CSV table of C-alpha atoms in Angstrom, one decimal:
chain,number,residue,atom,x,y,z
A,1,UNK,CA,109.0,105.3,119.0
A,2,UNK,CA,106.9,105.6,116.1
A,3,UNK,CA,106.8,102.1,113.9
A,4,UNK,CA,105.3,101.3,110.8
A,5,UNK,CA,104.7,97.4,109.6
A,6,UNK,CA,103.3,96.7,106.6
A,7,UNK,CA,101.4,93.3,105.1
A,8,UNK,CA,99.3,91.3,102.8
A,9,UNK,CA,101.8,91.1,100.1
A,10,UNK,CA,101.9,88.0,98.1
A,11,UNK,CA,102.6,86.5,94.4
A,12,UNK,CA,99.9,87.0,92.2
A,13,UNK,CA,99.2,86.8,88.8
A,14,UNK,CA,98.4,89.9,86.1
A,15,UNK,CA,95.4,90.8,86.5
A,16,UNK,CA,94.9,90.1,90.2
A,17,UNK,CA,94.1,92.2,93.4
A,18,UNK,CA,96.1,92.4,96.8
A,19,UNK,CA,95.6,94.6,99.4
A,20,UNK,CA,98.5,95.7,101.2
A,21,UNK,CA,97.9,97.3,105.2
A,22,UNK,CA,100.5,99.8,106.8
A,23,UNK,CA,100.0,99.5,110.8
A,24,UNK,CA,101.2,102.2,112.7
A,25,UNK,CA,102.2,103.0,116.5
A,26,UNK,CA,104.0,106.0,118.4
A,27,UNK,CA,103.0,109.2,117.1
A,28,UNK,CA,100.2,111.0,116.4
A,29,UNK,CA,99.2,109.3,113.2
A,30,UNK,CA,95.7,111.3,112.3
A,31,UNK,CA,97.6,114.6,112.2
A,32,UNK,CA,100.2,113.3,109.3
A,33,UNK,CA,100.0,112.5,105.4
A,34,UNK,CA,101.1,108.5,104.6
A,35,UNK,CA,102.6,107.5,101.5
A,36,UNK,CA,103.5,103.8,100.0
A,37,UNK,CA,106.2,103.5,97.9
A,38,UNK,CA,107.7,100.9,96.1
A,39,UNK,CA,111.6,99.6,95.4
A,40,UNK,CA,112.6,97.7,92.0
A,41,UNK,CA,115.0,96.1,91.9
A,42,UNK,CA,117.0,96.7,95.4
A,43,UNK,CA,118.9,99.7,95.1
A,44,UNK,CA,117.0,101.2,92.7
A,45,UNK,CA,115.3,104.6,94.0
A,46,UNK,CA,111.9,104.2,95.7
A,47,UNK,CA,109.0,105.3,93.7
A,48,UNK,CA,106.3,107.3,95.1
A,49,UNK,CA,103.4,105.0,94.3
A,50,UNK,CA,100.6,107.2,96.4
A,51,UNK,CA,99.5,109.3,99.3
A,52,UNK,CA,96.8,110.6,101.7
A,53,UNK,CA,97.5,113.8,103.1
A,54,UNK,CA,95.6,113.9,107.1
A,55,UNK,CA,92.2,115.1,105.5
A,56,UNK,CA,91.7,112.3,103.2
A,57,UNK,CA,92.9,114.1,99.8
A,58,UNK,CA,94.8,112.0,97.6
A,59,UNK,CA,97.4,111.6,94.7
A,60,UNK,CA,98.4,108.8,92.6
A,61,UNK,CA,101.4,108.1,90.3
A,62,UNK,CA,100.3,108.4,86.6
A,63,UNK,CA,100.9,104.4,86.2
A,64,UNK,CA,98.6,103.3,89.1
A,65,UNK,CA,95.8,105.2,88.2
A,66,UNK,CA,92.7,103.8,88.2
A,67,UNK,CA,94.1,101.0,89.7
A,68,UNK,CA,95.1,101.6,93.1
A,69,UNK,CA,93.2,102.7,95.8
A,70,UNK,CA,95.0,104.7,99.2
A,71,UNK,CA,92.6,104.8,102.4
A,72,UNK,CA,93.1,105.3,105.8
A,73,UNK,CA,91.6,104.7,109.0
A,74,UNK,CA,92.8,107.1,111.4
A,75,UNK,CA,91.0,105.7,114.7
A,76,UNK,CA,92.9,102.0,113.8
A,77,UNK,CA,96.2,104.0,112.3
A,78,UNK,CA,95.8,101.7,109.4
A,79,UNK,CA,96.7,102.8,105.8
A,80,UNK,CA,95.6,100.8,103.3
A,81,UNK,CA,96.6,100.1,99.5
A,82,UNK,CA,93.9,98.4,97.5
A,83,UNK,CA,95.8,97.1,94.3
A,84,UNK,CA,93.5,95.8,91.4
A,85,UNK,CA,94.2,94.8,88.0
A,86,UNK,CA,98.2,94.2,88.9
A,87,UNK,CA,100.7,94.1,86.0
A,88,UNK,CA,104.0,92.8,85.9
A,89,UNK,CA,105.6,95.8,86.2
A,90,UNK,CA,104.3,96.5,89.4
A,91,UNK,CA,106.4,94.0,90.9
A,92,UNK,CA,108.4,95.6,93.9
A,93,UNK,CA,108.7,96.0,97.4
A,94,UNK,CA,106.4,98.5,98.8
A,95,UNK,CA,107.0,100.4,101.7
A,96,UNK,CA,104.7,102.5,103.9
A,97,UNK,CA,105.7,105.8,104.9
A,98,UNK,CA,104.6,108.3,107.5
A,99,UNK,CA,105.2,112.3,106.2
A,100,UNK,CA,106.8,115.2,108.0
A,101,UNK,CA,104.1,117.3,106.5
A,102,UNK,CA,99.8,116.8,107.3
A,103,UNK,CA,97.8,119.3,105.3
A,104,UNK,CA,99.3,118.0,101.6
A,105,UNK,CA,100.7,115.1,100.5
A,106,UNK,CA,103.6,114.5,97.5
A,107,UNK,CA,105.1,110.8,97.0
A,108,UNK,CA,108.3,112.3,97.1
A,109,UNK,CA,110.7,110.4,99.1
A,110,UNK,CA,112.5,113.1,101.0
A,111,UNK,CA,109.2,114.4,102.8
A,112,UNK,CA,109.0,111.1,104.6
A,113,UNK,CA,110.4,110.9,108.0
A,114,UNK,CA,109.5,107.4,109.0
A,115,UNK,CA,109.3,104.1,107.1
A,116,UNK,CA,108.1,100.5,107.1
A,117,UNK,CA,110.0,97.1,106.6
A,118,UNK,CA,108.4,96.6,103.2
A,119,UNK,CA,105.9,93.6,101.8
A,120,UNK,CA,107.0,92.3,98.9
A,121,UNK,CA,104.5,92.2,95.9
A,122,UNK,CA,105.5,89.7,92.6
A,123,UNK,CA,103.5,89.8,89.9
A,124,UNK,CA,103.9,86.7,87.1
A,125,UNK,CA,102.4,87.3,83.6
């Protein structure tokens, strides 16, 4: 049964860092692209935040650019999301999510098979 759980959100103010960790667990994680997303406010479509396709090439949304950071260790299944310099906007429930694809990733929802609970990041200005 594969399983994703996500942490290390938190309330922060602009300007600060989090870093947020995806755990996973029943499947062959090394061999699949990851994805975080984020959810603004509930019921709002998620937004593909970034990705990591199985061979460590990424792709970032325009807005977190330079700002966000996706890594993953695939002996430990972690995936990783350093955040720095956070705005307000970036306020959101962020999800991990585990692909149906390995050799490119896209942080469009619809190629994810598997997701996370969510960790919810706030942001005050």
């Amino acid at each position: 049964q594969v399983q994703l759980v996500e942490s290390g959100g938190g309330s922060v103010q602009a300007g600060g860092s989090l870093r947020l960790t995806c755990v996973a667990s029943g499947y062959s994680y090394s061999g699949y692209s990851m994805g975080w997303f984020r959810q603004a406010p509930p019921g709002k479509e998620r937004e593909g935040v970034a990705c990591i396709d199985r061979d460590g090439h990424t792709f970032y949304v325009d807005s977190v650019k330079g700002r966000f950071t996706i890594s993953r260790d695939n002996a430990a299944k972690i995936l990783y999301l350093q955040m720095n310099g956070l705005k307000p906007e970036d306020t959101a429930l962020y999800y991990c999510a585990a692909s149906t694809t390995g050799n490119f990733c896209a942080a469009v929802p619809g190629l994810y098979k598997n997701w996370g609970q969510g960790t919810q990041v706030t942001v005050s200005s």
